[in-house]
mmCIF file of C-alpha atoms in Angstrom:
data_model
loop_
_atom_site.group_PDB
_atom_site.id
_atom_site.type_symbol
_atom_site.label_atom_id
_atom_site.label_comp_id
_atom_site.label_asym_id
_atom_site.label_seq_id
_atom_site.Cartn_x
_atom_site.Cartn_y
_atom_site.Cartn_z
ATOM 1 C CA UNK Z 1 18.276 -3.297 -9.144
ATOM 2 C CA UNK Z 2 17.213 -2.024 -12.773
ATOM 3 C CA UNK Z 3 18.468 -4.040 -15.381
ATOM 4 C CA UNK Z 4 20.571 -1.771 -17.356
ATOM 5 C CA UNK Z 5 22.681 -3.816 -20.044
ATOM 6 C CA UNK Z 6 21.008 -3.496 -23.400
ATOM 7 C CA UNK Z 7 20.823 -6.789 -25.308
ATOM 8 C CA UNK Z 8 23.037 -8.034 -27.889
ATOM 9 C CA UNK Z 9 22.850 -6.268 -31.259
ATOM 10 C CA UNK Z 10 19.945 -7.669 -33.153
ATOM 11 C CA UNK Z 11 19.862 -7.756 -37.228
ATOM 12 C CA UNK Z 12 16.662 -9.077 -38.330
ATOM 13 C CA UNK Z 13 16.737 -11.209 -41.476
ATOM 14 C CA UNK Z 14 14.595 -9.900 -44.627
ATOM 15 C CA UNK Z 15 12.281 -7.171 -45.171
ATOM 16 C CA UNK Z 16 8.681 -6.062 -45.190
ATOM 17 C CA UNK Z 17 6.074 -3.355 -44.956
ATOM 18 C CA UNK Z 18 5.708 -1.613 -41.567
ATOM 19 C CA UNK Z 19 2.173 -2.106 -40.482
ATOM 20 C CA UNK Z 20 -0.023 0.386 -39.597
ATOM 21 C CA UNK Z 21 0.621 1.608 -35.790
ATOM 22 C CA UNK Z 22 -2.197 2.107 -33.001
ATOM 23 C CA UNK Z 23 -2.776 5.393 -32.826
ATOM 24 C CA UNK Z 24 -3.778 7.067 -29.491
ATOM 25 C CA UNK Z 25 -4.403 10.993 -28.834
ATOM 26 C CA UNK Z 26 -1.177 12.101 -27.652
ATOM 27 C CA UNK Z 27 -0.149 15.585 -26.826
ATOM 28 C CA UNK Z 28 3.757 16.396 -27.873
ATOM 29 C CA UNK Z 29 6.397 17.508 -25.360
ATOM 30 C CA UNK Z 30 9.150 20.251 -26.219
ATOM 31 C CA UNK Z 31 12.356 17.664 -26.590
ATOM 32 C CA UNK Z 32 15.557 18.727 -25.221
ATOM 33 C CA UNK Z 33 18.005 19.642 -28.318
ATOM 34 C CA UNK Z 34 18.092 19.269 -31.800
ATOM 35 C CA UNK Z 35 16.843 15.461 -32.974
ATOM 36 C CA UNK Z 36 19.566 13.051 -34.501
ATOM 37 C CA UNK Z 37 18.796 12.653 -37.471
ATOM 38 C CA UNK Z 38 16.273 14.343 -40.191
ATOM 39 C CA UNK Z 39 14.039 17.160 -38.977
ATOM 40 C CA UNK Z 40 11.325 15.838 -40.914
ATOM 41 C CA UNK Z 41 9.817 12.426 -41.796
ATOM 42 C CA UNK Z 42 10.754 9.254 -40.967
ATOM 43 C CA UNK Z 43 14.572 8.949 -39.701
ATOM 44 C CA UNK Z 44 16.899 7.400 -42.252
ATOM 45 C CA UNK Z 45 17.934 4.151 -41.570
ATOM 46 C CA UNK Z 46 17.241 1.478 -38.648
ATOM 47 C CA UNK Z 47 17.295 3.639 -35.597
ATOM 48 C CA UNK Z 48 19.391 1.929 -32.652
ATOM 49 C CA UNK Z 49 17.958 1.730 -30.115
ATOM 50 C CA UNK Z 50 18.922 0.461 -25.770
ATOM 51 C CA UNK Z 51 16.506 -1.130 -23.301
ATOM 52 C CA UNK Z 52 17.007 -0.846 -19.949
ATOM 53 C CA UNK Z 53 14.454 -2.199 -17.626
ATOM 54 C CA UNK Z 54 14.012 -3.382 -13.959
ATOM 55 C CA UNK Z 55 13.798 -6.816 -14.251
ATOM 56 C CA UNK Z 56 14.948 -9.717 -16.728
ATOM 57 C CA UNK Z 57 11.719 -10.533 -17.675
ATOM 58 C CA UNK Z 58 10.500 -7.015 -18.360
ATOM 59 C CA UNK Z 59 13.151 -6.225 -20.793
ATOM 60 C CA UNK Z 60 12.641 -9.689 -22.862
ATOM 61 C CA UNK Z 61 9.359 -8.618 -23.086
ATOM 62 C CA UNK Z 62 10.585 -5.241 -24.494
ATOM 63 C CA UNK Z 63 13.151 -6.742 -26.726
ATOM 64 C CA UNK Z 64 11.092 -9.113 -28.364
ATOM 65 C CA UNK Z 65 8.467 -6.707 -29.689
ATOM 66 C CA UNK Z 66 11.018 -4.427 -31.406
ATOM 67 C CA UNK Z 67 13.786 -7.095 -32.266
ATOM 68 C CA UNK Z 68 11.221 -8.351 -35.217
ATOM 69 C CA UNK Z 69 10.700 -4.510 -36.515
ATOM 70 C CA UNK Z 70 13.453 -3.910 -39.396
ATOM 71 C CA UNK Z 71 13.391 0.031 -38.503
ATOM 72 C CA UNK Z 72 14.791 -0.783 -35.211
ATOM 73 C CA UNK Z 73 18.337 -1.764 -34.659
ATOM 74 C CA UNK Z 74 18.827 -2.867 -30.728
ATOM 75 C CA UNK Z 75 22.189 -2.470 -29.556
ATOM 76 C CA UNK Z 76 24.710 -4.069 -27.052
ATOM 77 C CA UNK Z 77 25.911 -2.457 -23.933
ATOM 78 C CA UNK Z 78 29.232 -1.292 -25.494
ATOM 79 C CA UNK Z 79 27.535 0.401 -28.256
ATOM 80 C CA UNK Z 80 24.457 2.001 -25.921
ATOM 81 C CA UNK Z 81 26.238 5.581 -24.927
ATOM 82 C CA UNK Z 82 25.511 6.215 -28.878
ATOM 83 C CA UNK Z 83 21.681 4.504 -29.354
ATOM 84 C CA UNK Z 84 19.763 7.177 -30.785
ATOM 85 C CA UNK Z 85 17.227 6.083 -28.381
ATOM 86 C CA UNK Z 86 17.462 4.553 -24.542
ATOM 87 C CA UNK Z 87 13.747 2.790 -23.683
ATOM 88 C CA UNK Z 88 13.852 2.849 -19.316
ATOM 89 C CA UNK Z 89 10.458 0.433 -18.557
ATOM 90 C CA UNK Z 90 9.775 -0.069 -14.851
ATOM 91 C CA UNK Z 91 6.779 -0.718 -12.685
ATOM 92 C CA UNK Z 92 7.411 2.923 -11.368
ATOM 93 C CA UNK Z 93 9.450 6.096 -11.086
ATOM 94 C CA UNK Z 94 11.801 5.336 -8.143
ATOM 95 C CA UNK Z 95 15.033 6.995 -6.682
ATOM 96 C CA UNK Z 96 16.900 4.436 -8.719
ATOM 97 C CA UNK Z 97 15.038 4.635 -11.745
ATOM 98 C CA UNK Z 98 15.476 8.417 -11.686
ATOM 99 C CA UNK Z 99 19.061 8.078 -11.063
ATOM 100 C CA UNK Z 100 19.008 6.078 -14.188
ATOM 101 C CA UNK Z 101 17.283 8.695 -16.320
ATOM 102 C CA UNK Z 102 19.646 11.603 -14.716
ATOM 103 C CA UNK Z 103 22.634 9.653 -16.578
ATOM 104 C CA UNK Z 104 20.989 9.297 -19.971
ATOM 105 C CA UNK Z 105 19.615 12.615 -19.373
ATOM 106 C CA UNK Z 106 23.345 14.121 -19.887
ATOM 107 C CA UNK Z 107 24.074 11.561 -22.578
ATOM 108 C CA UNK Z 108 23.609 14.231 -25.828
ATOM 109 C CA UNK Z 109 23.720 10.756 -28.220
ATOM 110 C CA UNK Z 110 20.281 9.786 -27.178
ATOM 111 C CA UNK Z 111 16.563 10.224 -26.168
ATOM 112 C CA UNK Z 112 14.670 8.949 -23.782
ATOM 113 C CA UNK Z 113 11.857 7.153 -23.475
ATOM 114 C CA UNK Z 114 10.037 5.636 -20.373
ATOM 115 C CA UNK Z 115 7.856 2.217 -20.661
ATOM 116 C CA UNK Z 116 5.947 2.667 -17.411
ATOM 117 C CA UNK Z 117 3.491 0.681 -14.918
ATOM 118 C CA UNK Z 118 2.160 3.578 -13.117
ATOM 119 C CA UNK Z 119 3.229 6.968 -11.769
ATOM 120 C CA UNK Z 120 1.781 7.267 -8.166
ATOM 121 C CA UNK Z 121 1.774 11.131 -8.328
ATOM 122 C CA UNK Z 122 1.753 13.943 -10.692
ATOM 123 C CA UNK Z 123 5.283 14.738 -8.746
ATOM 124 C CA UNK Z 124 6.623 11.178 -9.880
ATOM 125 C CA UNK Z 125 5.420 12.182 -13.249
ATOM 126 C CA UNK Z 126 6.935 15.495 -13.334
ATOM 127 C CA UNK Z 127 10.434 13.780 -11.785
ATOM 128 C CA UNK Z 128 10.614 11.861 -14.615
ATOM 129 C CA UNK Z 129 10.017 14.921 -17.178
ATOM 130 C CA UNK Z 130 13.007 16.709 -15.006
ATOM 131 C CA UNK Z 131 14.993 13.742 -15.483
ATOM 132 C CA UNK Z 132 15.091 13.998 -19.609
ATOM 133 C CA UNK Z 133 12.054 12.266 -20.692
ATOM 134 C CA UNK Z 134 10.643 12.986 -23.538
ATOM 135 C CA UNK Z 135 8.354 10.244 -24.078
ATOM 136 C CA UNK Z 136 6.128 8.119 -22.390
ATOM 137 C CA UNK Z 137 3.799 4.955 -23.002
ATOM 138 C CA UNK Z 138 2.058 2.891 -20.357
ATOM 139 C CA UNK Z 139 3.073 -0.520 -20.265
ATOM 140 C CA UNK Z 140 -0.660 -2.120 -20.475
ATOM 141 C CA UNK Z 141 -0.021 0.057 -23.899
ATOM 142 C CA UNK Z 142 3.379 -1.190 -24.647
ATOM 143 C CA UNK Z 143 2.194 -3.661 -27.712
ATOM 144 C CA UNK Z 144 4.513 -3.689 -31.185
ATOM 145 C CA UNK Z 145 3.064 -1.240 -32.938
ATOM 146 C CA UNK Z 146 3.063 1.218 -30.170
ATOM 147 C CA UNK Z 147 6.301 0.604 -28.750
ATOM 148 C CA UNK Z 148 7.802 1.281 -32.609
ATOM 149 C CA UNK Z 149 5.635 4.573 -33.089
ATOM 150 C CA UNK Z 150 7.139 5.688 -29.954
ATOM 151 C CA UNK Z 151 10.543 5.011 -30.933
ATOM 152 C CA UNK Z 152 10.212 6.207 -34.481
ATOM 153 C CA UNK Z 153 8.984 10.129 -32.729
ATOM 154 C CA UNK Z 154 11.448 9.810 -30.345
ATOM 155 C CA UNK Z 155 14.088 9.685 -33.555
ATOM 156 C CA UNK Z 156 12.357 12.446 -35.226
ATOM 157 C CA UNK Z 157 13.188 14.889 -32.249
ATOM 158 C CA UNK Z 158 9.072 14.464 -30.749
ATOM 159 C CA UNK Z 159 7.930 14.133 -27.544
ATOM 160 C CA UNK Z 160 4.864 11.945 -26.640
ATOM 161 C CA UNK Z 161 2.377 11.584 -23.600
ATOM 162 C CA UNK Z 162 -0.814 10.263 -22.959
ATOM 163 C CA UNK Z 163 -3.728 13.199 -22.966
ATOM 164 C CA UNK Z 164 -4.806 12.165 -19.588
ATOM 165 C CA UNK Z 165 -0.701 12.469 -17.940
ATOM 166 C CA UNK Z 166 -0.439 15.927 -19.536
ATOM 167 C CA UNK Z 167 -3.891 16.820 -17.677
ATOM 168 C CA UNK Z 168 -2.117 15.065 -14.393
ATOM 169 C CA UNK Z 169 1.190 17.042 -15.116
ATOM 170 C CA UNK Z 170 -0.624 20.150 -15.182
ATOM 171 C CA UNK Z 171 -2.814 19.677 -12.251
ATOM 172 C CA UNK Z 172 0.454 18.956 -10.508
ATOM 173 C CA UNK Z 173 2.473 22.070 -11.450
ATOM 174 C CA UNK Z 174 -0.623 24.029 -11.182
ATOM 175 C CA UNK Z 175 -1.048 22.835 -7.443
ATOM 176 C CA UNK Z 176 2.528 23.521 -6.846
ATOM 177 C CA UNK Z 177 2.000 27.351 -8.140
ATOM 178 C CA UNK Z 178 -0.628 28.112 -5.988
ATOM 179 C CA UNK Z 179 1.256 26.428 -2.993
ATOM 180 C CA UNK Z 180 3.987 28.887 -3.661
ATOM 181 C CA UNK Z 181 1.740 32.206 -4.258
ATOM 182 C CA UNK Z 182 -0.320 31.299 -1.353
ATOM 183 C CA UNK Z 183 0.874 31.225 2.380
ATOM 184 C CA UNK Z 184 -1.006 28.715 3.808
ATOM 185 C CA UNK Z 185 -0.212 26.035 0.867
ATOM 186 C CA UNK Z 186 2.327 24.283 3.362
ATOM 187 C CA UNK Z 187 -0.426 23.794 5.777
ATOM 188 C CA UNK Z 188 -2.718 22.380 2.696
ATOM 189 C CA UNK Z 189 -0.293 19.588 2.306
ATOM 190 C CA UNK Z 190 -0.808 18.299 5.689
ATOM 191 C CA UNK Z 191 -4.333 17.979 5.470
ATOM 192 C CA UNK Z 192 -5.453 14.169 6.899
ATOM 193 C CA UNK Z 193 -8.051 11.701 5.035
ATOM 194 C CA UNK Z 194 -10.086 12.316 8.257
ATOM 195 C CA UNK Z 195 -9.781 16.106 7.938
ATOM 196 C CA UNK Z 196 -11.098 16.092 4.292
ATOM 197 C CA UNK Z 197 -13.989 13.779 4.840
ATOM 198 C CA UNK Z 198 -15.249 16.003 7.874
ATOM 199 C CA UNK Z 199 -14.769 19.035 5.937
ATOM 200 C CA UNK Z 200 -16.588 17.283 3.099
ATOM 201 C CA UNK Z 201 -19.621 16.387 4.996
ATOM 202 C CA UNK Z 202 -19.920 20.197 6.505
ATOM 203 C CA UNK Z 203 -19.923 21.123 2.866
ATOM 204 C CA UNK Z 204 -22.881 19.011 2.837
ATOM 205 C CA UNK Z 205 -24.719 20.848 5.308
ATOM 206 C CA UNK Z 206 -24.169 18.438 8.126
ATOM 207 C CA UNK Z 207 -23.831 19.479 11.753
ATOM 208 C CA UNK Z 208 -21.254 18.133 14.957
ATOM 209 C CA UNK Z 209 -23.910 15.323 15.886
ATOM 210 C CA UNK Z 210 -24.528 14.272 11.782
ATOM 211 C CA UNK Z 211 -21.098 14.216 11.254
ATOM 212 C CA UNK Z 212 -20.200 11.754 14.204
ATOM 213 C CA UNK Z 213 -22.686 9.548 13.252
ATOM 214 C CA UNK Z 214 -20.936 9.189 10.041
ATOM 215 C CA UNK Z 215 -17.862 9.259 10.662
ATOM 216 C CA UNK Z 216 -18.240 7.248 13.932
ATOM 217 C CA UNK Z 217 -16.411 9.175 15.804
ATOM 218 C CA UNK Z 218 -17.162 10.801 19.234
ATOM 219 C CA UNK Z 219 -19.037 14.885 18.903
ATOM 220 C CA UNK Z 220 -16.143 16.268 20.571
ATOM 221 C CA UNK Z 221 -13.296 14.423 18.048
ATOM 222 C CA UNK Z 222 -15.099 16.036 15.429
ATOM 223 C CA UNK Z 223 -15.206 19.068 17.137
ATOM 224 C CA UNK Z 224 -11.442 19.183 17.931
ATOM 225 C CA UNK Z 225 -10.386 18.159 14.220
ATOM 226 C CA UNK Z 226 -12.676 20.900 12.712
ATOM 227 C CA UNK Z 227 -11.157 23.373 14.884
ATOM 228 C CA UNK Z 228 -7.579 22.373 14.687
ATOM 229 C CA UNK Z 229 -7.818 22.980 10.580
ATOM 230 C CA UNK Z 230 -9.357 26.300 10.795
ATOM 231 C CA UNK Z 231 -6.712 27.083 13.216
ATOM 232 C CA UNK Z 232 -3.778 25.786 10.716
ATOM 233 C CA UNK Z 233 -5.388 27.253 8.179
ATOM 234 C CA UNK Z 234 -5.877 30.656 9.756
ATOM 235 C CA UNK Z 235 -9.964 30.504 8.561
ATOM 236 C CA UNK Z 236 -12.491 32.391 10.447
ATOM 237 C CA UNK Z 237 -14.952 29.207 10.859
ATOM 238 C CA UNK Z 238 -16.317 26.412 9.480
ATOM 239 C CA UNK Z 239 -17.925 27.796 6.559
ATOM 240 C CA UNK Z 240 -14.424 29.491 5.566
ATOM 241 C CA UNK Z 241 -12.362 26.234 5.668
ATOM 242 C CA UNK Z 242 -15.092 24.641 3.263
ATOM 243 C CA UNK Z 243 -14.888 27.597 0.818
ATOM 244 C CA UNK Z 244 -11.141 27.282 1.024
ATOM 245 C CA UNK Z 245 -11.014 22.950 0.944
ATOM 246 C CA UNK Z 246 -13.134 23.579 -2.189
ATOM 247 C CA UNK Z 247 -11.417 26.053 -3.946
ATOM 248 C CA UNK Z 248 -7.699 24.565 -3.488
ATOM 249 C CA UNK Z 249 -9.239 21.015 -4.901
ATOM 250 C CA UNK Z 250 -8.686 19.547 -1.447
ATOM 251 C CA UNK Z 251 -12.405 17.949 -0.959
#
């Protein structure tokens, strides 16, 4: 169960210098509405900020990097419906973490950010974009400075993500376009590890006995897989399912 109750309002004692933050190339998301707070620069005052994460130990990890920043102002779960900025980290993007998002998503008060292990598809990563996200950091990532740069664009109305997620997000939702322009796309999905690897080593110019060898399978299973994808497929031959594997990124 995600750990949803932001800690107890923090008010660091004295003042000093922010440091300089890690920078990493980062390519900025449209956000969702206007930001709270100035358009430009950095936001007045100590932005407040809630962390919700999915275990104890994850979110005292969270807490403690940002409770010694003086820009940041963490806040208690009766005051969290008006943080200016909800942090979600989890290991992943499951159904509860994503129910999770869906509520802050219609909370107007805040923005939200997502402190996350890994997203096992580009559909887990374009869930969470659905769900209101408009920033994300990897938690290998998730040091001081980072976790404050994050929260400081986040205030300012940007969006953040890693280079190499947008390239994933876009691979996804260009995969999903072509599924729905082309009418064989729901057969595509269903193609096997075992499919792919046979169709990868005709591609290579192998024949029925080369390909057994390799894949140690019998002549005639490779014979009946091969055939049974050109068949979904509707392909004329072998040559026509390799032209189509490569061109839809499948092998």
């Amino acid at each position: 169960m995600l750990h949803t109750e932001p800690i107890s309002t923090v008010h660091p004692s004295g003042t000093g210098a922010t440091r300089p933050t890690a920078t990493r190339p980062t390519v900025p998301l449209q956000g969702r509405g206007p930001a709270h707070g100035p358009a430009a620069g950095e936001p007045a005052g100590r932005v407040t900020v809630a962390v919700y994460a999915s275990d104890p130990v994850l979110h005292v990890g969270i807490v403690q990097q940002l409770r010694q920043r003086p820009e940041v102002e963490l806040v208690d779960d009766t005051d969290a419906h008006g943080a200016r900025v909800s942090l979600v980290a989890v290991d992943s993007v499951d159904d509860e973490t994503a129910a999770l998002l869906y509520r802050l998503r219609h909370n107007s008060a805040t923005r939200t950010g997502l402190v996350v292990g890994t997203f096992d598809s580009g559909d887990a990563l374009q869930r969470a974009i659905e769900c209101g996200v408009t920033a994300v950091l990897r938690r290998a990532e998730a040091d001081q400075d980072r976790l404050l740069q994050l929260v400081l664009a986040m205030a300012n109305g940007e969006g953040v993500l890693p280079g190499d997620l947008l390239a994933k997000l876009l691979d996804h939702v260009g995969s999903l376009q072509r599924a729905a322009l082309d009418p064989h796309a729901a057969s595509l999905s269903t193609l096997t590890p075992r499919e792919a690897d046979m169709l990868r080593l005709v591609s290579e110019g192998l024949d029925t006995a080369e390909i057994a060898r390799n894949t140690s399978y019998s002549e005639r299973t490779v014979k009946n897989v091969l055939h049974e994808v050109i068949t979904r497929l509707q392909l004329r031959n072998r040559s026509h399912a390799v032209g189509y594997a490569l061109r839809n990124g499948l092998i």
